Amino acid sequence: MEKLWGGRFQKNTDKKVDDFNSSIRFDKRMYKQDIRGSIAHASMLGKQGIIPWEDSEKIISGLKEILCDIENGKVEFLIDAEDIHMNIEKLLTDKIGESGKRLHTGRSRNDQVALDLRMYLLDEIDEISEMLKSTLSTLVSIAEKHTDTIMPGYTHLQKAQPITFAHHLMAYFEMFKRDFDRLSDCKKRTDVMPLGSGALAGTTYPLDREYVCRELGFSAVSMNSLDGVSDRDFAIELASCLSIIMMHLSRFCEELILWSSHEFSFVEMDDAYSTGSSIMPQKKNPDVAELIRGKTGRVYGHLMGLLTTMKGIPLAYNKDMQEDKEPIFDAVDTVKLCLPVFCNMLLTMTVKKDNMLHGAKGGFTNATDAADYLVKKGMPFRDAHTIVGKLVFYAISKDKTLDDLTLAEFKEFSSLIEDDIYDAISMTSCVNGRNIIGGPAKDTVLAAIAKAKLYIESL
Ligand code: ARG
């Protein structure tokens, strides 16, 4: 096939180089954005009198037909037309003839690809933001049912203090809320229109960049032609946001995997969200959570891949940058795959409240509250800490919990302890006493949930 840039060449490209060089396999997914961008460019060229008005009209209707053809599966992209930009330009010229050859006036594939990628990622950011919004609603809807579901909170994966499952869920609400905000922020920097940067040094044609910007719904035009074609920080920033989302998903999945084990038995995944073993008949594995945790690795990898690809590239465009697409596309696809499945897994999971409560009661999770009890009776905290430490040691030796100790046993350690100790160190008191802002008390969590709902509505 004659190359669109073939004028200066005496030989055809080696077939192997065509295969090597071509990006159509993966950049064809930007066909809509490429066509939208070309329509805006052609319309501007006509409006500015840079190309004849009739040519501009023909180009626009040709491009619209090509869009339909692609969507109806009538188009086969060609490897030797290299990428989506030249494939569409070739389809256009084949369809409308001479006028099609005027489309690329005042434009380079360098600013074209920067435009297409920005447009593509803007659409994806919107989709992922919607999914995050559903994730936030999912967390809140489950949290609402569990403001009384007491469970152990952990540090170092050792039982620490009692909390509620609602409080735990709302911790993830905060994380995914920040993820949502981070994406909105990343969107601002992606929402910049690079067309008009040309190959690297702009163009001598009187392009109306602001017009193209408005036509395509961008908020601003890029301010430096070199930067417009040679940076991919918007993609890297997105990969970073996506990595953080995956990190949050992965941490929760890790907890769910632990909690599904016989040893914890705090939750049970629905049959529809678990798989069995080909050899061990008893097995029910939390594969979905494991796979989300596993897929986190590839998204992190894409972030590192993008950073590394970009780190040594002199300005402006270099072909290395064609390597930006597969990683960012896969990172986007992976997050879009994980978020809905994660939500459904949560929604269908059984929460074993009794086991959670039982877990909270063991492991001396009320020891801090026992110390606080003494402090409230006038003892300095450090002394109270030591006394309760001794009480815990004693209880372990008797194979008892603090609640099992008799008042006489308590009094051996401090005469300040009275009958009201039992209420002070009950699981409910431990949780509901922590009613400061951000705490796990039922009323505090209910207030956090109400605030969360308002936030979701505001999105
Ligand atoms: N397929 C190329 C890419 O993805 C398009 C830009 C090519 N520009 C060039 N001067 N070779 O980066």
Coordinates of C-alpha atoms and ligand atoms in Angstrom, one line a residue:
M1 CA 0.0 0.0 0.0
E2 CA 1.2 3.5 -0.9
K3 CA 2.0 5.3 2.4
L4 CA 0.4 8.7 3.2
W5 CA 3.9 9.9 3.9
G6 CA 5.5 7.9 1.0
G7 CA 6.7 10.8 -1.2
R8 CA 10.2 10.9 0.1
F9 CA 10.7 7.1 0.0
Q10 CA 12.1 4.9 -2.8
K11 CA 11.4 1.6 -1.2
N12 CA 8.3 0.1 0.5
T13 CA 8.4 -0.5 4.3
D14 CA 9.5 -4.0 5.2
K15 CA 6.5 -6.1 6.2
K16 CA 8.1 -6.8 9.5
V17 CA 8.6 -3.1 10.2
D18 CA 4.9 -2.5 9.2
D19 CA 3.9 -5.0 11.9
F20 CA 6.4 -3.6 14.4
N21 CA 5.5 0.0 13.8
S22 CA 1.8 -0.3 13.6
S23 CA -0.4 0.7 16.5
I24 CA -3.8 0.1 14.9
R25 CA -4.3 -3.1 16.9
F26 CA -4.6 -1.0 20.1
D27 CA -5.3 2.6 19.0
K28 CA -8.4 1.6 16.9
R29 CA -10.4 2.0 20.1
M30 CA -10.0 5.8 19.7
Y31 CA -11.8 5.9 16.4
K32 CA -14.7 7.9 17.7
Q33 CA -12.4 10.5 19.2
D34 CA -10.3 10.6 16.1
I35 CA -13.4 11.3 13.9
R36 CA -14.8 13.9 16.3
G37 CA -11.5 15.7 16.4
S38 CA -11.2 15.6 12.6
I39 CA -14.8 16.9 12.2
A40 CA -14.0 19.9 14.4
H41 CA -10.7 20.5 12.6
A42 CA -12.3 20.3 9.2
S43 CA -15.1 22.6 10.2
M44 CA -12.6 25.1 11.5
L45 CA -10.5 24.9 8.3
G46 CA -13.6 25.6 6.3
K47 CA -14.7 28.5 8.6
Q48 CA -11.3 30.1 8.4
G49 CA -11.2 29.7 4.6
I50 CA -8.0 27.6 4.9
I51 CA -9.7 25.0 2.7
P52 CA -12.7 25.5 0.5
W53 CA -16.0 25.4 2.3
E54 CA -17.3 22.6 0.0
D55 CA -14.3 20.4 0.8
S56 CA -14.9 21.0 4.5
E57 CA -18.5 19.9 4.1
K58 CA -17.6 16.8 2.1
I59 CA -15.0 15.8 4.7
I60 CA -17.5 16.2 7.5
S61 CA -20.1 14.1 5.9
G62 CA -17.5 11.5 4.8
L63 CA -16.3 11.2 8.3
K64 CA -19.8 10.8 9.7
E65 CA -20.3 8.0 7.2
I66 CA -17.1 6.3 8.2
L67 CA -18.2 6.5 11.8
C68 CA -21.4 4.6 10.9
D69 CA -19.4 2.1 8.8
I70 CA -17.1 1.4 11.7
E71 CA -20.0 1.0 14.1
N72 CA -21.7 -1.4 11.7
G73 CA -18.6 -3.5 11.4
K74 CA -18.1 -2.6 7.8
V75 CA -14.5 -1.4 8.2
E76 CA -11.4 -3.5 8.3
F77 CA -8.4 -1.5 9.6
L78 CA -5.1 -2.0 7.8
I79 CA -1.8 -2.8 9.6
D80 CA 0.1 -1.0 6.9
A81 CA -1.9 2.2 7.3
E82 CA -0.1 2.2 10.7
D83 CA -2.5 3.8 13.1
I84 CA -6.1 4.9 13.6
H85 CA -5.3 8.4 12.4
M86 CA -4.0 7.3 9.0
N87 CA -6.5 4.5 8.6
I88 CA -9.4 7.0 8.9
E89 CA -7.7 9.5 6.6
K90 CA -7.2 6.7 4.1
L91 CA -10.8 5.6 4.4
L92 CA -11.9 9.2 3.9
T93 CA -9.9 9.7 0.8
D94 CA -11.1 6.4 -0.6
K95 CA -14.7 7.5 0.1
I96 CA -14.7 11.2 -1.0
G97 CA -11.6 11.5 -3.2
E98 CA -9.5 14.7 -3.6
S99 CA -11.3 16.7 -0.8
G100 CA -10.2 14.1 1.8
K101 CA -6.6 15.0 1.1
R102 CA -7.2 18.5 2.5
L103 CA -8.1 17.3 6.0
H104 CA -4.6 17.1 7.3
T105 CA -3.9 20.8 6.6
G106 CA -2.3 22.5 9.6
R107 CA -2.3 19.4 11.6
S108 CA 0.2 16.7 12.5
R109 CA -0.4 13.2 13.8
N110 CA 1.5 14.4 16.9
D111 CA -1.1 16.9 18.0
Q112 CA -3.8 14.6 16.6
V113 CA -2.8 11.7 18.8
A114 CA -2.4 13.9 21.8
L115 CA -6.0 15.2 21.2
D116 CA -7.4 11.7 20.7
L117 CA -5.8 10.3 23.8
R118 CA -7.0 13.2 25.9
M119 CA -10.6 12.9 24.6
Y120 CA -10.6 9.1 25.1
L121 CA -9.3 9.4 28.7
L122 CA -11.8 12.2 29.5
D123 CA -14.6 9.8 28.6
E124 CA -13.1 7.0 30.6
I125 CA -12.6 9.3 33.6
D126 CA -16.3 10.0 33.5
E127 CA -17.2 6.4 33.4
I128 CA -14.8 5.5 36.2
S129 CA -16.2 8.4 38.3
E130 CA -19.7 7.0 37.8
M131 CA -18.5 3.6 39.0
L132 CA -16.8 5.1 42.0
K133 CA -20.0 6.9 42.8
S134 CA -21.8 3.5 42.8
T135 CA -19.1 2.1 45.0
L136 CA -19.6 4.9 47.5
S137 CA -23.4 4.2 47.5
T138 CA -22.8 0.5 47.9
L139 CA -20.6 1.1 51.0
V140 CA -23.1 3.5 52.5
S141 CA -26.0 1.2 51.9
I142 CA -24.2 -1.7 53.7
A143 CA -22.9 0.5 56.4
E144 CA -26.5 1.6 57.3
K145 CA -27.3 -1.9 58.2
H146 CA -24.3 -2.4 60.4
T147 CA -24.1 0.5 62.9
D148 CA -24.7 -2.1 65.7
T149 CA -22.5 -4.8 64.3
I150 CA -19.6 -4.9 66.7
M151 CA -16.3 -6.3 65.4
P152 CA -12.7 -6.2 66.5
G153 CA -10.6 -3.4 65.1
Y154 CA -7.0 -4.3 64.5
T155 CA -3.5 -2.9 64.5
H156 CA -0.6 -5.1 63.5
L157 CA -3.4 -7.6 62.7
Q158 CA -3.7 -8.1 66.4
K159 CA -7.0 -7.3 68.0
A160 CA -7.0 -3.7 69.3
Q161 CA -10.3 -2.1 70.1
P162 CA -13.9 -2.8 69.2
I163 CA -15.5 -0.9 66.3
T164 CA -18.5 -1.6 64.2
F165 CA -18.6 -3.0 60.7
A166 CA -20.3 0.2 59.6
H167 CA -17.3 2.2 60.8
H168 CA -15.0 -0.1 58.9
L169 CA -17.0 0.3 55.7
M170 CA -17.1 4.1 56.2
A171 CA -13.3 4.1 56.4
Y172 CA -13.4 2.8 52.8
F173 CA -16.0 5.4 51.9
E174 CA -13.5 8.1 52.9
M175 CA -10.8 6.5 50.8
F176 CA -12.9 6.1 47.7
K177 CA -14.3 9.6 48.1
R178 CA -10.7 10.9 47.9
D179 CA -10.2 8.7 44.8
F180 CA -13.3 10.3 43.3
D181 CA -11.9 13.8 44.1
R182 CA -8.5 12.9 42.8
L183 CA -10.0 11.8 39.5
S184 CA -12.0 15.0 39.2
D185 CA -8.7 16.9 39.7
C186 CA -6.9 14.8 37.1
K187 CA -9.7 15.5 34.7
K188 CA -9.0 19.2 34.9
R189 CA -5.5 18.7 33.6
T190 CA -6.6 16.3 31.0
D191 CA -9.3 18.7 29.8
V192 CA -6.8 20.8 27.6
M193 CA -7.0 20.9 23.8
P194 CA -3.6 20.4 22.1
L195 CA -4.7 20.6 18.4
G196 CA -2.8 23.5 16.7
S197 CA 0.5 22.4 18.3
G198 CA 1.2 20.9 14.9
A199 CA 4.3 18.6 14.7
L200 CA 6.0 20.6 17.4
A201 CA 6.1 24.3 16.4
G202 CA 2.5 25.2 15.7
T203 CA 1.5 26.2 12.2
T204 CA 1.5 29.1 9.8
Y205 CA -2.2 28.7 9.0
P206 CA -4.6 30.9 10.8
L207 CA -6.2 28.1 12.8
D208 CA -8.9 29.1 15.3
R209 CA -7.8 26.9 18.2
E210 CA -10.4 28.4 20.5
Y211 CA -13.2 27.4 18.1
V212 CA -11.9 23.7 18.0
C213 CA -11.7 23.8 21.7
R214 CA -15.3 24.9 22.1
E215 CA -16.5 22.5 19.4
L216 CA -14.9 19.5 21.3
G217 CA -16.1 20.7 24.7
F218 CA -12.6 21.3 26.1
S219 CA -12.1 23.9 28.9
A220 CA -8.8 25.3 27.6
V221 CA -6.2 25.2 24.8
S222 CA -2.7 24.1 25.5
M223 CA -0.3 27.0 25.8
N224 CA 3.0 25.7 24.3
S225 CA 3.2 23.7 21.1
L226 CA 6.2 21.6 22.3
D227 CA 4.4 20.7 25.5
G228 CA 1.1 20.1 23.7
V229 CA 2.6 17.2 21.7
S230 CA 5.3 15.9 24.0
D231 CA 3.9 15.4 27.5
R232 CA 1.8 12.5 28.7
D233 CA 1.6 13.6 32.3
F234 CA -2.2 13.5 32.1
A235 CA -2.0 9.7 31.3
I236 CA 0.6 9.2 34.1
E237 CA -1.6 11.1 36.5
L238 CA -4.5 9.0 35.6
A239 CA -2.5 5.8 36.0
S240 CA -1.5 7.1 39.4
C241 CA -5.1 7.7 40.4
L242 CA -6.1 4.3 39.1
S243 CA -3.2 2.7 41.1
I244 CA -4.5 4.3 44.2
I245 CA -8.0 3.1 43.5
M246 CA -6.6 -0.5 43.0
M247 CA -4.6 -0.2 46.2
H248 CA -7.8 0.6 48.1
L249 CA -9.7 -2.2 46.5
S250 CA -6.9 -4.5 47.2
R251 CA -6.7 -3.7 50.9
F252 CA -10.4 -4.3 51.3
C253 CA -10.1 -7.5 49.3
E254 CA -7.3 -8.7 51.4
E255 CA -9.4 -8.2 54.5
L256 CA -12.3 -10.0 52.9
I257 CA -10.1 -12.9 52.0
L258 CA -8.9 -13.1 55.6
W259 CA -12.4 -12.7 57.0
S260 CA -13.7 -15.5 54.8
S261 CA -11.1 -17.9 56.2
H262 CA -12.3 -20.5 58.8
E263 CA -10.0 -18.8 61.3
F264 CA -11.9 -15.5 61.2
S265 CA -15.2 -16.5 59.7
F266 CA -16.6 -12.9 59.8
V267 CA -18.1 -13.0 56.3
E268 CA -19.1 -15.5 53.7
M269 CA -19.0 -14.7 50.0
D270 CA -22.1 -15.6 48.0
D271 CA -21.9 -18.8 46.0
A272 CA -22.2 -16.7 42.9
Y273 CA -19.1 -14.8 43.9
S274 CA -16.9 -17.8 44.9
T275 CA -15.4 -20.8 43.2
G276 CA -14.6 -24.3 44.2
S277 CA -11.5 -26.5 43.9
S278 CA -11.0 -29.1 41.2
I279 CA -9.7 -31.6 43.8
M280 CA -10.8 -30.6 47.3
P281 CA -14.6 -31.0 47.5
Q282 CA -15.0 -28.9 50.6
K283 CA -13.5 -25.7 49.2
K284 CA -15.2 -22.4 48.6
N285 CA -12.6 -19.8 47.6
P286 CA -12.9 -16.0 47.5
D287 CA -11.4 -15.9 44.0
V288 CA -13.1 -12.6 43.1
A289 CA -11.4 -10.8 45.9
E290 CA -8.1 -12.5 45.2
L291 CA -8.2 -11.6 41.5
I292 CA -8.9 -7.9 42.3
R293 CA -6.0 -8.0 44.7
G294 CA -3.9 -9.7 42.0
K295 CA -4.9 -7.2 39.2
T296 CA -3.6 -4.4 41.3
G297 CA -0.1 -5.4 40.3
R298 CA -0.7 -4.8 36.6
V299 CA -2.1 -1.4 37.2
Y300 CA 0.9 -0.4 39.3
G301 CA 3.1 -1.9 36.6
H302 CA 1.5 0.3 34.0
L303 CA 2.2 3.4 36.1
M304 CA 5.9 2.5 36.4
G305 CA 5.9 1.5 32.7
L306 CA 4.6 4.9 31.6
L307 CA 6.9 6.8 33.9
T308 CA 9.9 4.8 32.6
T309 CA 8.9 5.2 28.9
M310 CA 8.7 9.0 29.4
K311 CA 11.7 9.6 31.5
G312 CA 14.4 10.0 28.9
I313 CA 12.5 11.4 25.9
P314 CA 13.9 14.7 24.5
L315 CA 11.3 17.2 23.4
A316 CA 9.1 16.9 21.4
Y317 CA 7.3 13.8 20.0
N318 CA 9.3 10.6 19.7
K319 CA 7.9 7.3 18.6
D320 CA 8.5 5.9 22.1
M321 CA 5.3 7.7 23.0
Q322 CA 3.2 5.2 21.0
E323 CA 3.9 3.0 24.0
D324 CA 1.7 5.1 26.2
K325 CA -1.6 3.6 24.9
E326 CA -1.5 -0.1 25.9
P327 CA -0.6 0.5 29.5
I328 CA -3.1 3.3 30.1
F329 CA -5.8 1.4 28.3
D330 CA -5.2 -1.7 30.3
A331 CA -5.1 0.3 33.5
V332 CA -8.5 1.9 32.7
D333 CA -10.0 -1.5 31.6
T334 CA -8.8 -3.2 34.7
V335 CA -10.3 -0.6 37.1
K336 CA -13.6 -0.7 35.1
L337 CA -13.6 -4.5 35.4
C338 CA -12.9 -4.5 39.1
L339 CA -15.2 -1.8 40.5
P340 CA -18.6 -3.3 39.6
V341 CA -17.6 -6.8 40.5
F342 CA -16.3 -5.6 43.9
C343 CA -19.6 -3.8 44.6
N344 CA -21.6 -6.9 43.8
M345 CA -19.4 -9.1 45.8
L346 CA -20.0 -6.8 48.8
L347 CA -23.7 -6.6 48.3
T348 CA -24.1 -10.4 48.1
M349 CA -21.8 -11.2 50.9
T350 CA -23.1 -12.6 54.2
V351 CA -21.9 -10.8 57.3
K352 CA -21.6 -13.1 60.3
K353 CA -22.5 -10.7 63.1
D354 CA -22.2 -13.2 65.9
N355 CA -18.7 -14.2 64.9
M356 CA -17.7 -10.6 64.6
L357 CA -19.0 -9.9 68.1
H358 CA -17.4 -13.0 69.5
G359 CA -14.1 -11.9 67.8
A360 CA -14.4 -8.4 69.4
K361 CA -14.9 -10.0 72.9
G362 CA -11.7 -12.0 72.8
G363 CA -8.2 -10.6 72.8
F364 CA -8.8 -8.0 75.5
T365 CA -10.1 -5.3 73.1
N366 CA -11.6 -3.5 76.1
A367 CA -8.3 -3.1 77.9
T368 CA -8.0 0.5 76.9
D369 CA -11.5 1.2 78.3
A370 CA -10.5 -0.5 81.6
A371 CA -7.6 1.9 81.8
D372 CA -9.8 4.8 80.9
Y373 CA -12.2 3.7 83.6
L374 CA -9.4 4.1 86.2
V375 CA -8.4 7.5 84.7
K376 CA -12.0 8.7 85.1
K377 CA -11.8 7.7 88.8
G378 CA -8.7 10.0 89.1
M379 CA -5.7 7.8 88.3
P380 CA -3.0 9.1 85.9
F381 CA -3.2 7.2 82.6
R382 CA 0.3 5.8 82.7
D383 CA -0.4 4.1 86.1
A384 CA -3.8 2.9 84.8
H385 CA -2.0 1.4 81.8
T386 CA 0.3 -0.6 84.0
I387 CA -2.4 -1.9 86.3
V388 CA -4.6 -3.0 83.4
G389 CA -1.5 -4.6 81.8
K390 CA -1.2 -6.6 85.0
L391 CA -4.9 -7.4 85.0
V392 CA -4.6 -8.8 81.5
F393 CA -1.6 -10.9 82.4
Y394 CA -3.5 -12.3 85.4
A395 CA -6.7 -13.0 83.2
I396 CA -4.6 -14.8 80.6
S397 CA -3.1 -17.0 83.4
K398 CA -6.7 -17.9 84.5
D399 CA -7.9 -18.3 80.9
K400 CA -10.5 -15.6 81.4
T401 CA -11.5 -12.3 79.7
L402 CA -11.5 -9.1 81.7
D403 CA -15.3 -9.3 81.9
D404 CA -15.1 -12.7 83.5
L405 CA -13.1 -11.5 86.5
T406 CA -14.9 -11.1 89.8
L407 CA -15.0 -7.7 91.6
A408 CA -12.8 -9.2 94.3
E409 CA -10.2 -10.1 91.7
F410 CA -10.4 -6.6 90.2
K411 CA -10.0 -5.1 93.6
E412 CA -6.7 -7.0 94.1
F413 CA -5.3 -4.7 91.5
S414 CA -7.0 -1.4 92.4
S415 CA -9.4 -0.4 95.1
L416 CA -10.8 2.2 92.7
I417 CA -12.6 -0.5 90.8
E418 CA -16.3 -0.8 91.6
D419 CA -19.3 -2.7 90.3
D420 CA -19.7 -0.2 87.4
I421 CA -16.5 -1.6 85.8
Y422 CA -18.6 -4.3 84.0
D423 CA -20.7 -1.8 82.2
A424 CA -17.7 0.5 81.4
I425 CA -15.9 -2.3 79.6
S426 CA -18.9 -3.9 77.8
M427 CA -18.4 -4.0 74.1
T428 CA -21.3 -1.6 73.5
S429 CA -19.9 1.0 76.0
C430 CA -16.4 0.7 74.3
V431 CA -17.9 1.5 70.9
N432 CA -20.6 4.0 71.8
G433 CA -18.3 5.8 74.3
R434 CA -16.2 6.8 71.3
N435 CA -18.6 9.4 70.1
I436 CA -16.1 12.1 69.1
I437 CA -16.0 13.3 65.5
G438 CA -14.7 10.4 63.4
G439 CA -15.3 7.8 66.1
P440 CA -17.2 4.4 65.8
A441 CA -20.1 5.2 68.1
K442 CA -23.5 4.5 66.6
D443 CA -24.7 8.1 66.5
T444 CA -21.4 9.3 65.1
V445 CA -21.4 6.8 62.3
L446 CA -25.1 7.6 61.6
A447 CA -24.1 11.2 61.3
A448 CA -21.2 10.2 59.0
I449 CA -23.6 8.2 56.9
A450 CA -26.0 11.1 56.6
K451 CA -23.1 13.4 55.5
A452 CA -21.9 10.8 53.0
K453 CA -25.4 10.6 51.4
L454 CA -25.4 14.3 50.9
Y455 CA -22.0 14.1 49.3
I456 CA -23.1 11.4 46.9
E457 CA -26.2 13.4 46.0
S458 CA -24.0 16.4 45.3
L459 CA -21.9 14.5 42.7
Ligands
ARG1 N1 0.6 6.1 16.3 C1 1.4 7.2 16.8 C2 1.3 7.2 18.3 O1 0.6 6.6 18.9 C3 0.8 8.5 16.3 C4 1.7 9.6 16.2 C5 2.8 9.4 15.1 N2 3.6 10.5 14.8 C6 4.7 10.3 14.2 N3 5.4 11.4 13.9 N4 5.2 9.2 13.8 O2 2.1 7.9 18.9

